[in-house]
Amino acid sequence: MSSLPEPQSSQVFCTVSALEAGEIDLSDNMFITNAQDGNITRAPSLSFLIQHPPSNSKIIFDLGIRKDIHNYPPKIQEWIKTTYPVHVSQDALESLTNGGIKPSEIDYVILSHIHWDHTGNTAPFTKARFLVGAACKPLLTPGYPTDPNGRFATDLLPPDRTAFLDTSADVWTPIGPFPRAFDLFGDGSFYIIDSPGHLPGHVNVLIRTSADGGWIYLAGDSAHHWHLITGEADVAVGHAGHLHSCAHENKEQAEDHIRRIRELWKGNERVRVLLAHDQPWYKLNKGSKAFWPGKIESL
């Protein structure tokens, strides 16, 4: 079923603000089957600030691209130079602080996954509890610098403040078209969604944005192009720029999850779906009140 829970009396909801967190040049033929040959999309790598009023919690979903590229593992620096050029005039940290919130005031950092263009610089979030999918944990061992060719730094996540979310636990229940969702605050306002396929541990979030039925779905890297959500294109395979056969480590799981997002989007007119690299939305909203200290208006 694509339908979502109806709002309750005095329903709790959250506010969502986009954060500038760098841009990345993506070759369309790496991601969609019917791409125009040679077309490059300069896409955002979006970060989001979510505020939960009852608990006064401040949550960051994804951290985008870090500005100090030289602090990425050497393997990532090489990819940036050869395959994924980036442009970071303002990173998530600057976007947050420019709007009046310090990184030390953030309560939770949720990473959709641990690819470099989503993890930014985690160090300044000195009090935040980090929430990540448990399946990503093996990717951090041994990690860089123990493995000089490692893609993931061993100190990416603070060991004493990181919760690895086990999707087999009984706290995960179905919501809408998704078989596994975790109600973070227990009030129906913020759900972490198990979103397999792209990278082990990949998660999305579904957030209630009004008391009367508005939602936003932050899809991370479930899809890198809107034509995958609309069904106008399929996931591309065979590009030399990928470590695997396509942008996703498990293409079948990724395609199944994309179908679920499409069902959510088509079946609920008050659900706004945003991709991490959502170039169409970014083109329309860059510099608008959708970015912190403003907020994304609810549908």
C-alpha positions as protocol buffer text, in pm:
chain_id: "A"
residue {
  index: 1
  type: MET
  ca { x: 0 y: 0 z: 0 }
}
residue {
  index: 2
  type: SER
  ca { x: 128 y: 347 z: -86 }
}
residue {
  index: 3
  type: SER
  ca { x: -93 y: 529 z: 169 }
}
residue {
  index: 4
  type: LEU
  ca { x: 68 y: 680 z: 477 }
}
residue {
  index: 5
  type: PRO
  ca { x: -64 y: 709 z: 834 }
}
residue {
  index: 6
  type: GLU
  ca { x: -334 y: 970 z: 879 }
}
residue {
  index: 7
  type: PRO
  ca { x: -249 y: 1254 z: 1118 }
}
residue {
  index: 8
  type: GLN
  ca { x: -364 y: 1214 z: 1476 }
}
residue {
  index: 9
  type: SER
  ca { x: -516 y: 1478 z: 1699 }
}
residue {
  index: 10
  type: SER
  ca { x: -250 y: 1742 z: 1776 }
}
residue {
  index: 11
  type: GLN
  ca { x: -19 y: 1565 z: 1534 }
}
residue {
  index: 12
  type: VAL
  ca { x: 352 y: 1639 z: 1578 }
}
residue {
  index: 13
  type: PHE
  ca { x: 542 y: 1745 z: 1266 }
}
residue {
  index: 14
  type: CYS
  ca { x: 888 y: 1872 z: 1177 }
}
residue {
  index: 15
  type: THR
  ca { x: 1042 y: 2153 z: 974 }
}
residue {
  index: 16
  type: VAL
  ca { x: 1293 y: 2075 z: 699 }
}
residue {
  index: 17
  type: SER
  ca { x: 1553 y: 2317 z: 561 }
}
residue {
  index: 18
  type: ALA
  ca { x: 1796 y: 2251 z: 278 }
}
residue {
  index: 19
  type: LEU
  ca { x: 2165 y: 2323 z: 332 }
}
residue {
  index: 20
  type: GLU
  ca { x: 2409 y: 2415 z: 58 }
}
residue {
  index: 21
  type: ALA
  ca { x: 2673 y: 2142 z: 66 }
}
residue {
  index: 22
  type: GLY
  ca { x: 2858 y: 2154 z: -264 }
}
residue {
  index: 23
  type: GLU
  ca { x: 2795 y: 2045 z: -621 }
}
residue {
  index: 24
  type: ILE
  ca { x: 2928 y: 1753 z: -824 }
}
residue {
  index: 25
  type: ASP
  ca { x: 2956 y: 1697 z: -1199 }
}
residue {
  index: 26
  type: LEU
  ca { x: 2781 y: 1371 z: -1293 }
}
residue {
  index: 27
  type: SER
  ca { x: 2792 y: 1211 z: -1635 }
}
residue {
  index: 28
  type: ASP
  ca { x: 2431 y: 1119 z: -1715 }
}
residue {
  index: 29
  type: ASN
  ca { x: 2526 y: 799 z: -1898 }
}
residue {
  index: 30
  type: MET
  ca { x: 2668 y: 663 z: -1572 }
}
residue {
  index: 31
  type: PHE
  ca { x: 2320 y: 663 z: -1421 }
}
residue {
  index: 32
  type: ILE
  ca { x: 2040 y: 644 z: -1680 }
}
residue {
  index: 33
  type: THR
  ca { x: 1998 y: 430 z: -1989 }
}
residue {
  index: 34
  type: ASN
  ca { x: 1872 y: 692 z: -2233 }
}
residue {
  index: 35
  type: ALA
  ca { x: 2117 y: 971 z: -2150 }
}
residue {
  index: 36
  type: GLN
  ca { x: 2225 y: 1215 z: -2416 }
}
residue {
  index: 37
  type: ASP
  ca { x: 2581 y: 1112 z: -2500 }
}
residue {
  index: 38
  type: GLY
  ca { x: 2836 y: 1334 z: -2328 }
}
residue {
  index: 39
  type: ASN
  ca { x: 2583 y: 1525 z: -2119 }
}
residue {
  index: 40
  type: ILE
  ca { x: 2714 y: 1630 z: -1777 }
}
residue {
  index: 41
  type: THR
  ca { x: 2477 y: 1738 z: -1499 }
}
residue {
  index: 42
  type: ARG
  ca { x: 2613 y: 1968 z: -1232 }
}
residue {
  index: 43
  type: ALA
  ca { x: 2407 y: 1844 z: -942 }
}
residue {
  index: 44
  type: PRO
  ca { x: 2390 y: 1945 z: -576 }
}
residue {
  index: 45
  type: SER
  ca { x: 2495 y: 1714 z: -299 }
}
residue {
  index: 46
  type: LEU
  ca { x: 2224 y: 1824 z: -61 }
}
residue {
  index: 47
  type: SER
  ca { x: 2227 y: 1828 z: 316 }
}
residue {
  index: 48
  type: PHE
  ca { x: 1918 y: 1891 z: 529 }
}
residue {
  index: 49
  type: LEU
  ca { x: 1843 y: 2034 z: 872 }
}
residue {
  index: 50
  type: ILE
  ca { x: 1533 y: 1886 z: 1035 }
}
residue {
  index: 51
  type: GLN
  ca { x: 1389 y: 2028 z: 1356 }
}
residue {
  index: 52
  type: HIS
  ca { x: 1155 y: 1832 z: 1585 }
}
residue {
  index: 53
  type: PRO
  ca { x: 978 y: 2090 z: 1805 }
}
residue {
  index: 54
  type: PRO
  ca { x: 849 y: 1872 z: 2093 }
}
residue {
  index: 55
  type: SER
  ca { x: 1197 y: 1745 z: 2182 }
}
residue {
  index: 56
  type: ASN
  ca { x: 1377 y: 2054 z: 2050 }
}
residue {
  index: 57
  type: SER
  ca { x: 1596 y: 1809 z: 1858 }
}
residue {
  index: 58
  type: LYS
  ca { x: 1803 y: 1924 z: 1564 }
}
residue {
  index: 59
  type: ILE
  ca { x: 1888 y: 1660 z: 1307 }
}
residue {
  index: 60
  type: ILE
  ca { x: 2115 y: 1672 z: 1004 }
}
residue {
  index: 61
  type: PHE
  ca { x: 2049 y: 1430 z: 720 }
}
residue {
  index: 62
  type: ASP
  ca { x: 2365 y: 1391 z: 510 }
}
residue {
  index: 63
  type: LEU
  ca { x: 2660 y: 1629 z: 514 }
}
residue {
  index: 64
  type: GLY
  ca { x: 2737 y: 1670 z: 146 }
}
residue {
  index: 65
  type: ILE
  ca { x: 3092 y: 1734 z: 22 }
}
residue {
  index: 66
  type: ARG
  ca { x: 3365 y: 1860 z: 252 }
}
residue {
  index: 67
  type: LYS
  ca { x: 3538 y: 2181 z: 147 }
}
residue {
  index: 68
  type: ASP
  ca { x: 3887 y: 2068 z: 248 }
}
residue {
  index: 69
  type: ILE
  ca { x: 3916 y: 1804 z: -22 }
}
residue {
  index: 70
  type: HIS
  ca { x: 4277 y: 1732 z: 76 }
}
residue {
  index: 71
  type: ASN
  ca { x: 4144 y: 1563 z: 393 }
}
residue {
  index: 72
  type: TYR
  ca { x: 3964 y: 1292 z: 198 }
}
residue {
  index: 73
  type: PRO
  ca { x: 4146 y: 957 z: 161 }
}
residue {
  index: 74
  type: PRO
  ca { x: 4385 y: 964 z: -140 }
}
residue {
  index: 75
  type: LYS
  ca { x: 4161 y: 727 z: -337 }
}
residue {
  index: 76
  type: ILE
  ca { x: 3874 y: 975 z: -309 }
}
residue {
  index: 77
  type: GLN
  ca { x: 4095 y: 1270 z: -402 }
}
residue {
  index: 78
  type: GLU
  ca { x: 4195 y: 1078 z: -715 }
}
residue {
  index: 79
  type: TRP
  ca { x: 3829 y: 1015 z: -808 }
}
residue {
  index: 80
  type: ILE
  ca { x: 3746 y: 1382 z: -761 }
}
residue {
  index: 81
  type: LYS
  ca { x: 4026 y: 1476 z: -1002 }
}
residue {
  index: 82
  type: THR
  ca { x: 3949 y: 1212 z: -1266 }
}
residue {
  index: 83
  type: THR
  ca { x: 3580 y: 1123 z: -1250 }
}
residue {
  index: 84
  type: TYR
  ca { x: 3370 y: 1336 z: -1013 }
}
residue {
  index: 85
  type: PRO
  ca { x: 3472 y: 1705 z: -1024 }
}
residue {
  index: 86
  type: VAL
  ca { x: 3329 y: 1902 z: -733 }
}
residue {
  index: 87
  type: HIS
  ca { x: 3252 y: 2268 z: -664 }
}
residue {
  index: 88
  type: VAL
  ca { x: 3216 y: 2364 z: -298 }
}
residue {
  index: 89
  type: SER
  ca { x: 3166 y: 2736 z: -248 }
}
residue {
  index: 90
  type: GLN
  ca { x: 2982 y: 2668 z: 78 }
}
residue {
  index: 91
  type: ASP
  ca { x: 2975 y: 2341 z: 270 }
}
residue {
  index: 92
  type: ALA
  ca { x: 2712 y: 2212 z: 513 }
}
residue {
  index: 93
  type: LEU
  ca { x: 2903 y: 2346 z: 815 }
}
residue {
  index: 94
  type: GLU
  ca { x: 2910 y: 2699 z: 675 }
}
residue {
  index: 95
  type: SER
  ca { x: 2547 y: 2677 z: 568 }
}
residue {
  index: 96
  type: LEU
  ca { x: 2445 y: 2573 z: 917 }
}
residue {
  index: 97
  type: THR
  ca { x: 2648 y: 2831 z: 1106 }
}
residue {
  index: 98
  type: ASN
  ca { x: 2560 y: 3114 z: 867 }
}
residue {
  index: 99
  type: GLY
  ca { x: 2197 y: 3050 z: 961 }
}
residue {
  index: 100
  type: GLY
  ca { x: 2268 y: 3068 z: 1333 }
}
residue {
  index: 101
  type: ILE
  ca { x: 2321 y: 2707 z: 1448 }
}
residue {
  index: 102
  type: LYS
  ca { x: 2657 y: 2569 z: 1559 }
}
residue {
  index: 103
  type: PRO
  ca { x: 2753 y: 2209 z: 1473 }
}
residue {
  index: 104
  type: SER
  ca { x: 2785 y: 2145 z: 1848 }
}
residue {
  index: 105
  type: GLU
  ca { x: 2410 y: 2217 z: 1882 }
}
residue {
  index: 106
  type: ILE
  ca { x: 2310 y: 1928 z: 1653 }
}
residue {
  index: 107
  type: ASP
  ca { x: 2157 y: 1631 z: 1835 }
}
residue {
  index: 108
  type: TYR
  ca { x: 2158 y: 1371 z: 1555 }
}
residue {
  index: 109
  type: VAL
  ca { x: 2347 y: 1323 z: 1231 }
}
residue {
  index: 110
  type: ILE
  ca { x: 2187 y: 1064 z: 1006 }
}
residue {
  index: 111
  type: LEU
  ca { x: 2391 y: 959 z: 704 }
}
residue {
  index: 112
  type: SER
  ca { x: 2201 y: 806 z: 415 }
}
residue {
  index: 113
  type: HIS
  ca { x: 2522 y: 611 z: 352 }
}
residue {
  index: 114
  type: ILE
  ca { x: 2896 y: 661 z: 389 }
}
residue {
  index: 115
  type: HIS
  ca { x: 2999 y: 762 z: 36 }
}
residue {
  index: 116
  type: TRP
  ca { x: 3232 y: 1063 z: 47 }
}
residue {
  index: 117
  type: ASP
  ca { x: 2989 y: 1310 z: -116 }
}
residue {
  index: 118
  type: HIS
  ca { x: 2740 y: 1254 z: 169 }
}
residue {
  index: 119
  type: THR
  ca { x: 2965 y: 1241 z: 475 }
}
residue {
  index: 120
  type: GLY
  ca { x: 3120 y: 1589 z: 462 }
}
residue {
  index: 121
  type: ASN
  ca { x: 3324 y: 1670 z: 771 }
}
residue {
  index: 122
  type: THR
  ca { x: 3183 y: 1485 z: 1073 }
}
residue {
  index: 123
  type: ALA
  ca { x: 3438 y: 1610 z: 1329 }
}
residue {
  index: 124
  type: PRO
  ca { x: 3271 y: 1942 z: 1427 }
}
residue {
  index: 125
  type: PHE
  ca { x: 2951 y: 1763 z: 1538 }
}
residue {
  index: 126
  type: THR
  ca { x: 3096 y: 1704 z: 1882 }
}
residue {
  index: 127
  type: LYS
  ca { x: 2775 y: 1623 z: 2069 }
}
residue {
  index: 128
  type: ALA
  ca { x: 2563 y: 1461 z: 1799 }
}
residue {
  index: 129
  type: ARG
  ca { x: 2460 y: 1099 z: 1801 }
}
residue {
  index: 130
  type: PHE
  ca { x: 2534 y: 947 z: 1460 }
}
residue {
  index: 131
  type: LEU
  ca { x: 2279 y: 708 z: 1311 }
}
residue {
  index: 132
  type: VAL
  ca { x: 2384 y: 488 z: 1019 }
}
residue {
  index: 133
  type: GLY
  ca { x: 2272 y: 159 z: 871 }
}
residue {
  index: 134
  type: ALA
  ca { x: 2447 y: -133 z: 1040 }
}
residue {
  index: 135
  type: ALA
  ca { x: 2537 y: -294 z: 707 }
}
residue {
  index: 136
  type: CYS
  ca { x: 2794 y: -19 z: 643 }
}
residue {
  index: 137
  type: LYS
  ca { x: 3006 y: -115 z: 944 }
}
residue {
  index: 138
  type: PRO
  ca { x: 3230 y: -368 z: 763 }
}
residue {
  index: 139
  type: LEU
  ca { x: 3320 y: -100 z: 506 }
}
residue {
  index: 140
  type: LEU
  ca { x: 3502 y: 93 z: 778 }
}
residue {
  index: 141
  type: THR
  ca { x: 3735 y: -194 z: 862 }
}
residue {
  index: 142
  type: PRO
  ca { x: 4026 y: -166 z: 815 }
}
residue {
  index: 143
  type: GLY
  ca { x: 3961 y: 166 z: 639 }
}
residue {
  index: 144
  type: TYR
  ca { x: 4201 y: 445 z: 557 }
}
residue {
  index: 145
  type: PRO
  ca { x: 4485 y: 494 z: 658 }
}
residue {
  index: 146
  type: THR
  ca { x: 4534 y: 132 z: 771 }
}
residue {
  index: 147
  type: ASP
  ca { x: 4441 y: 43 z: 415 }
}
residue {
  index: 148
  type: PRO
  ca { x: 4618 y: 314 z: 207 }
}
residue {
  index: 149
  type: ASN
  ca { x: 4372 y: 248 z: -78 }
}
residue {
  index: 150
  type: GLY
  ca { x: 4069 y: 261 z: 150 }
}
residue {
  index: 151
  type: ARG
  ca { x: 3774 y: 474 z: 45 }
}
residue {
  index: 152
  type: PHE
  ca { x: 3638 y: 523 z: 398 }
}
residue {
  index: 153
  type: ALA
  ca { x: 3833 y: 683 z: 682 }
}
residue {
  index: 154
  type: THR
  ca { x: 3848 y: 483 z: 1003 }
}
residue {
  index: 155
  type: ASP
  ca { x: 3769 y: 796 z: 1208 }
}
residue {
  index: 156
  type: LEU
  ca { x: 3463 y: 892 z: 1000 }
}
residue {
  index: 157
  type: LEU
  ca { x: 3221 y: 804 z: 1283 }
}
residue {
  index: 158
  type: PRO
  ca { x: 3276 y: 867 z: 1657 }
}
residue {
  index: 159
  type: PRO
  ca { x: 3275 y: 518 z: 1816 }
}
residue {
  index: 160
  type: ASP
  ca { x: 3113 y: 629 z: 2141 }
}
residue {
  index: 161
  type: ARG
  ca { x: 2833 y: 825 z: 1971 }
}
residue {
  index: 162
  type: THR
  ca { x: 2739 y: 608 z: 1674 }
}
residue {
  index: 163
  type: ALA
  ca { x: 2437 y: 378 z: 1660 }
}
residue {
  index: 164
  type: PHE
  ca { x: 2447 y: 118 z: 1384 }
}
residue {
  index: 165
  type: LEU
  ca { x: 2084 y: 56 z: 1295 }
}
residue {
  index: 166
  type: ASP
  ca { x: 2003 y: -314 z: 1270 }
}
residue {
  index: 167
  type: THR
  ca { x: 1712 y: -346 z: 1028 }
}
residue {
  index: 168
  type: SER
  ca { x: 1635 y: -698 z: 1150 }
}
residue {
  index: 169
  type: ALA
  ca { x: 1535 y: -564 z: 1494 }
}
residue {
  index: 170
  type: ASP
  ca { x: 1165 y: -571 z: 1583 }
}
residue {
  index: 171
  type: VAL
  ca { x: 1146 y: -190 z: 1609 }
}
residue {
  index: 172
  type: TRP
  ca { x: 1121 y: -174 z: 1228 }
}
residue {
  index: 173
  type: THR
  ca { x: 768 y: -191 z: 1090 }
}
residue {
  index: 174
  type: PRO
  ca { x: 610 y: -129 z: 746 }
}
residue {
  index: 175
  type: ILE
  ca { x: 495 y: 214 z: 638 }
}
residue {
  index: 176
  type: GLY
  ca { x: 337 y: 292 z: 302 }
}
residue {
  index: 177
  type: PRO
  ca { x: 518 y: 92 z: 32 }
}
residue {
  index: 178
  type: PHE
  ca { x: 826 y: 37 z: 249 }
}
residue {
  index: 179
  type: PRO
  ca { x: 864 y: -287 z: 447 }
}
residue {
  index: 180
  type: ARG
  ca { x: 1100 y: -150 z: 714 }
}
residue {
  index: 181
  type: ALA
  ca { x: 1067 y: 186 z: 888 }
}
residue {
  index: 182
  type: PHE
  ca { x: 1183 y: 308 z: 1229 }
}
residue {
  index: 183
  type: ASP
  ca { x: 977 y: 577 z: 1407 }
}
residue {
  index: 184
  type: LEU
  ca { x: 1265 y: 776 z: 1557 }
}
residue {
  index: 185
  type: PHE
  ca { x: 1065 y: 980 z: 1810 }
}
residue {
  index: 186
  type: GLY
  ca { x: 770 y: 743 z: 1850 }
}
residue {
  index: 187
  type: ASP
  ca { x: 518 y: 1011 z: 1750 }
}
residue {
  index: 188
  type: GLY
  ca { x: 474 y: 947 z: 1377 }
}
residue {
  index: 189
  type: SER
  ca { x: 672 y: 1254 z: 1271 }
}
residue {
  index: 190
  type: PHE
  ca { x: 1006 y: 1112 z: 1156 }
}
residue {
  index: 191
  type: TYR
  ca { x: 1077 y: 770 z: 1005 }
}
residue {
  index: 192
  type: ILE
  ca { x: 1410 y: 621 z: 903 }
}
residue {
  index: 193
  type: ILE
  ca { x: 1350 y: 396 z: 600 }
}
residue {
  index: 194
  type: ASP
  ca { x: 1563 y: 93 z: 517 }
}
residue {
  index: 195
  type: SER
  ca { x: 1661 y: 159 z: 154 }
}
residue {
  index: 196
  type: PRO
  ca { x: 1881 y: -122 z: 22 }
}
residue {
  index: 197
  type: GLY
  ca { x: 2062 y: -143 z: -307 }
}
residue {
  index: 198
  type: HIS
  ca { x: 2296 y: 154 z: -344 }
}
residue {
  index: 199
  type: LEU
  ca { x: 2550 y: 82 z: -70 }
}
residue {
  index: 200
  type: PRO
  ca { x: 2523 y: -144 z: 236 }
}
residue {
  index: 201
  type: GLY
  ca { x: 2346 y: 45 z: 514 }
}
residue {
  index: 202
  type: HIS
  ca { x: 2172 y: 292 z: 283 }
}
residue {
  index: 203
  type: VAL
  ca { x: 1872 y: 464 z: 447 }
}
residue {
  index: 204
  type: ASN
  ca { x: 1620 y: 732 z: 353 }
}
residue {
  index: 205
  type: VAL
  ca { x: 1399 y: 943 z: 579 }
}
residue {
  index: 206
  type: LEU
  ca { x: 1027 y: 1017 z: 566 }
}
residue {
  index: 207
  type: ILE
  ca { x: 926 y: 1328 z: 759 }
}
residue {
  index: 208
  type: ARG
  ca { x: 584 y: 1466 z: 842 }
}
residue {
  index: 209
  type: THR
  ca { x: 582 y: 1837 z: 755 }
}
residue {
  index: 210
  type: SER
  ca { x: 235 y: 1952 z: 861 }
}
residue {
  index: 211
  type: ALA
  ca { x: -36 y: 1863 z: 1109 }
}
residue {
  index: 212
  type: ASP
  ca { x: -283 y: 1785 z: 831 }
}
residue {
  index: 213
  type: GLY
  ca { x: -104 y: 1540 z: 602 }
}
residue {
  index: 214
  type: GLY
  ca { x: 207 y: 1688 z: 440 }
}
residue {
  index: 215
  type: TRP
  ca { x: 528 y: 1485 z: 408 }
}
residue {
  index: 216
  type: ILE
  ca { x: 878 y: 1504 z: 262 }
}
residue {
  index: 217
  type: TYR
  ca { x: 1080 y: 1201 z: 155 }
}
residue {
  index: 218
  type: LEU
  ca { x: 1458 y: 1242 z: 141 }
}
residue {
  index: 219
  type: ALA
  ca { x: 1582 y: 968 z: -91 }
}
residue {
  index: 220
  type: GLY
  ca { x: 1960 y: 998 z: -64 }
}
residue {
  index: 221
  type: ASP
  ca { x: 2123 y: 806 z: -350 }
}
residue {
  index: 222
  type: SER
  ca { x: 1830 y: 571 z: -409 }
}
residue {
  index: 223
  type: ALA
  ca { x: 1829 y: 736 z: -752 }
}
residue {
  index: 224
  type: HIS
  ca { x: 2069 y: 985 z: -907 }
}
residue {
  index: 225
  type: HIS
  ca { x: 1828 y: 1119 z: -1171 }
}
residue {
  index: 226
  type: TRP
  ca { x: 1457 y: 1199 z: -1166 }
}
residue {
  index: 227
  type: HIS
  ca { x: 1392 y: 994 z: -1482 }
}
residue {
  index: 228
  type: LEU
  ca { x: 1448 y: 686 z: -1268 }
}
residue {
  index: 229
  type: ILE
  ca { x: 1167 y: 791 z: -1034 }
}
residue {
  index: 230
  type: THR
  ca { x: 927 y: 879 z: -1316 }
}
residue {
  index: 231
  type: GLY
  ca { x: 1010 y: 558 z: -1503 }
}
residue {
  index: 232
  type: GLU
  ca { x: 1137 y: 742 z: -1811 }
}
residue {
  index: 233
  type: ALA
  ca { x: 1476 y: 569 z: -1780 }
}
residue {
  index: 234
  type: ASP
  ca { x: 1632 y: 260 z: -1627 }
}
residue {
  index: 235
  type: VAL
  ca { x: 1948 y: 220 z: -1422 }
}
residue {
  index: 236
  type: ALA
  ca { x: 2252 y: 229 z: -1651 }
}
residue {
  index: 237
  type: VAL
  ca { x: 2512 y: -47 z: -1639 }
}
residue {
  index: 238
  type: GLY
  ca { x: 2864 y: -103 z: -1767 }
}
residue {
  index: 239
  type: HIS
  ca { x: 3022 y: 240 z: -1719 }
}
residue {
  index: 240
  type: ALA
  ca { x: 3395 y: 235 z: -1642 }
}
residue {
  index: 241
  type: GLY
  ca { x: 3358 y: 501 z: -1373 }
}
residue {
  index: 242
  type: HIS
  ca { x: 3181 y: 262 z: -1135 }
}
residue {
  index: 243
  type: LEU
  ca { x: 3344 y: 11 z: -904 }
}
residue {
  index: 244
  type: HIS
  ca { x: 3054 y: -222 z: -976 }
}
residue {
  index: 245
  type: SER
  ca { x: 2841 y: -282 z: -1283 }
}
residue {
  index: 246
  type: CYS
  ca { x: 2636 y: 30 z: -1211 }
}
residue {
  index: 247
  type: ALA
  ca { x: 2594 y: 310 z: -958 }
}
residue {
  index: 248
  type: HIS
  ca { x: 2441 y: 62 z: -712 }
}
residue {
  index: 249
  type: GLU
  ca { x: 2610 y: -233 z: -547 }
}
residue {
  index: 250
  type: ASN
  ca { x: 2292 y: -437 z: -578 }
}
residue {
  index: 251
  type: LYS
  ca { x: 2106 y: -328 z: -891 }
}
residue {
  index: 252
  type: GLU
  ca { x: 1800 y: -549 z: -831 }
}
residue {
  index: 253
  type: GLN
  ca { x: 1748 y: -421 z: -477 }
}
residue {
  index: 254
  type: ALA
  ca { x: 1799 y: -62 z: -594 }
}
residue {
  index: 255
  type: GLU
  ca { x: 1544 y: -101 z: -872 }
}
residue {
  index: 256
  type: ASP
  ca { x: 1294 y: -252 z: -631 }
}
residue {
  index: 257
  type: HIS
  ca { x: 1339 y: 41 z: -392 }
}
residue {
  index: 258
  type: ILE
  ca { x: 1305 y: 293 z: -676 }
}
residue {
  index: 259
  type: ARG
  ca { x: 970 y: 131 z: -762 }
}
residue {
  index: 260
  type: ARG
  ca { x: 859 y: 178 z: -401 }
}
residue {
  index: 261
  type: ILE
  ca { x: 956 y: 547 z: -409 }
}
residue {
  index: 262
  type: ARG
  ca { x: 764 y: 586 z: -736 }
}
residue {
  index: 263
  type: GLU
  ca { x: 460 y: 425 z: -573 }
}
residue {
  index: 264
  type: LEU
  ca { x: 486 y: 664 z: -277 }
}
residue {
  index: 265
  type: TRP
  ca { x: 524 y: 967 z: -506 }
}
residue {
  index: 266
  type: LYS
  ca { x: 239 y: 874 z: -740 }
}
residue {
  index: 267
  type: GLY
  ca { x: 6 y: 760 z: -464 }
}
residue {
  index: 268
  type: ASN
  ca { x: 37 y: 1061 z: -231 }
}
residue {
  index: 269
  type: GLU
  ca { x: -6 y: 1409 z: -374 }
}
residue {
  index: 270
  type: ARG
  ca { x: 117 y: 1566 z: -50 }
}
residue {
  index: 271
  type: VAL
  ca { x: 453 y: 1387 z: -43 }
}
residue {
  index: 272
  type: ARG
  ca { x: 750 y: 1586 z: -173 }
}
residue {
  index: 273
  type: VAL
  ca { x: 1033 y: 1356 z: -287 }
}
residue {
  index: 274
  type: LEU
  ca { x: 1386 y: 1497 z: -299 }
}
residue {
  index: 275
  type: LEU
  ca { x: 1699 y: 1320 z: -420 }
}
residue {
  index: 276
  type: ALA
  ca { x: 2041 y: 1400 z: -276 }
}
residue {
  index: 277
  type: HIS
  ca { x: 2152 y: 1510 z: -624 }
}
residue {
  index: 278
  type: ASP
  ca { x: 1819 y: 1666 z: -721 }
}
residue {
  index: 279
  type: GLN
  ca { x: 1930 y: 1906 z: -995 }
}
residue {
  index: 280
  type: PRO
  ca { x: 1577 y: 2006 z: -1111 }
}
residue {
  index: 281
  type: TRP
  ca { x: 1467 y: 2102 z: -759 }
}
residue {
  index: 282
  type: TYR
  ca { x: 1798 y: 2276 z: -690 }
}
residue {
  index: 283
  type: LYS
  ca { x: 1776 y: 2478 z: -1010 }
}
residue {
  index: 284
  type: LEU
  ca { x: 1434 y: 2608 z: -906 }
}
residue {
  index: 285
  type: ASN
  ca { x: 1512 y: 2668 z: -539 }
}
residue {
  index: 286
  type: LYS
  ca { x: 1879 y: 2767 z: -509 }
}
residue {
  index: 287
  type: GLY
  ca { x: 1899 y: 3086 z: -304 }
}
residue {
  index: 288
  type: SER
  ca { x: 1534 y: 3063 z: -197 }
}
residue {
  index: 289
  type: LYS
  ca { x: 1368 y: 3039 z: 145 }
}
residue {
  index: 290
  type: ALA
  ca { x: 1383 y: 2660 z: 112 }
}
residue {
  index: 291
  type: PHE
  ca { x: 1742 y: 2690 z: 236 }
}
residue {
  index: 292
  type: TRP
  ca { x: 1832 y: 2750 z: 600 }
}
residue {
  index: 293
  type: PRO
  ca { x: 1751 y: 2975 z: 782 }
}
residue {
  index: 294
  type: GLY
  ca { x: 1433 y: 2935 z: 579 }
}
residue {
  index: 295
  type: LYS
  ca { x: 1245 y: 2609 z: 539 }
}
residue {
  index: 296
  type: ILE
  ca { x: 1095 y: 2393 z: 265 }
}
residue {
  index: 297
  type: GLU
  ca { x: 725 y: 2463 z: 249 }
}
residue {
  index: 298
  type: SER
  ca { x: 496 y: 2166 z: 311 }
}
residue {
  index: 299
  type: LEU
  ca { x: 275 y: 2038 z: 33 }
}
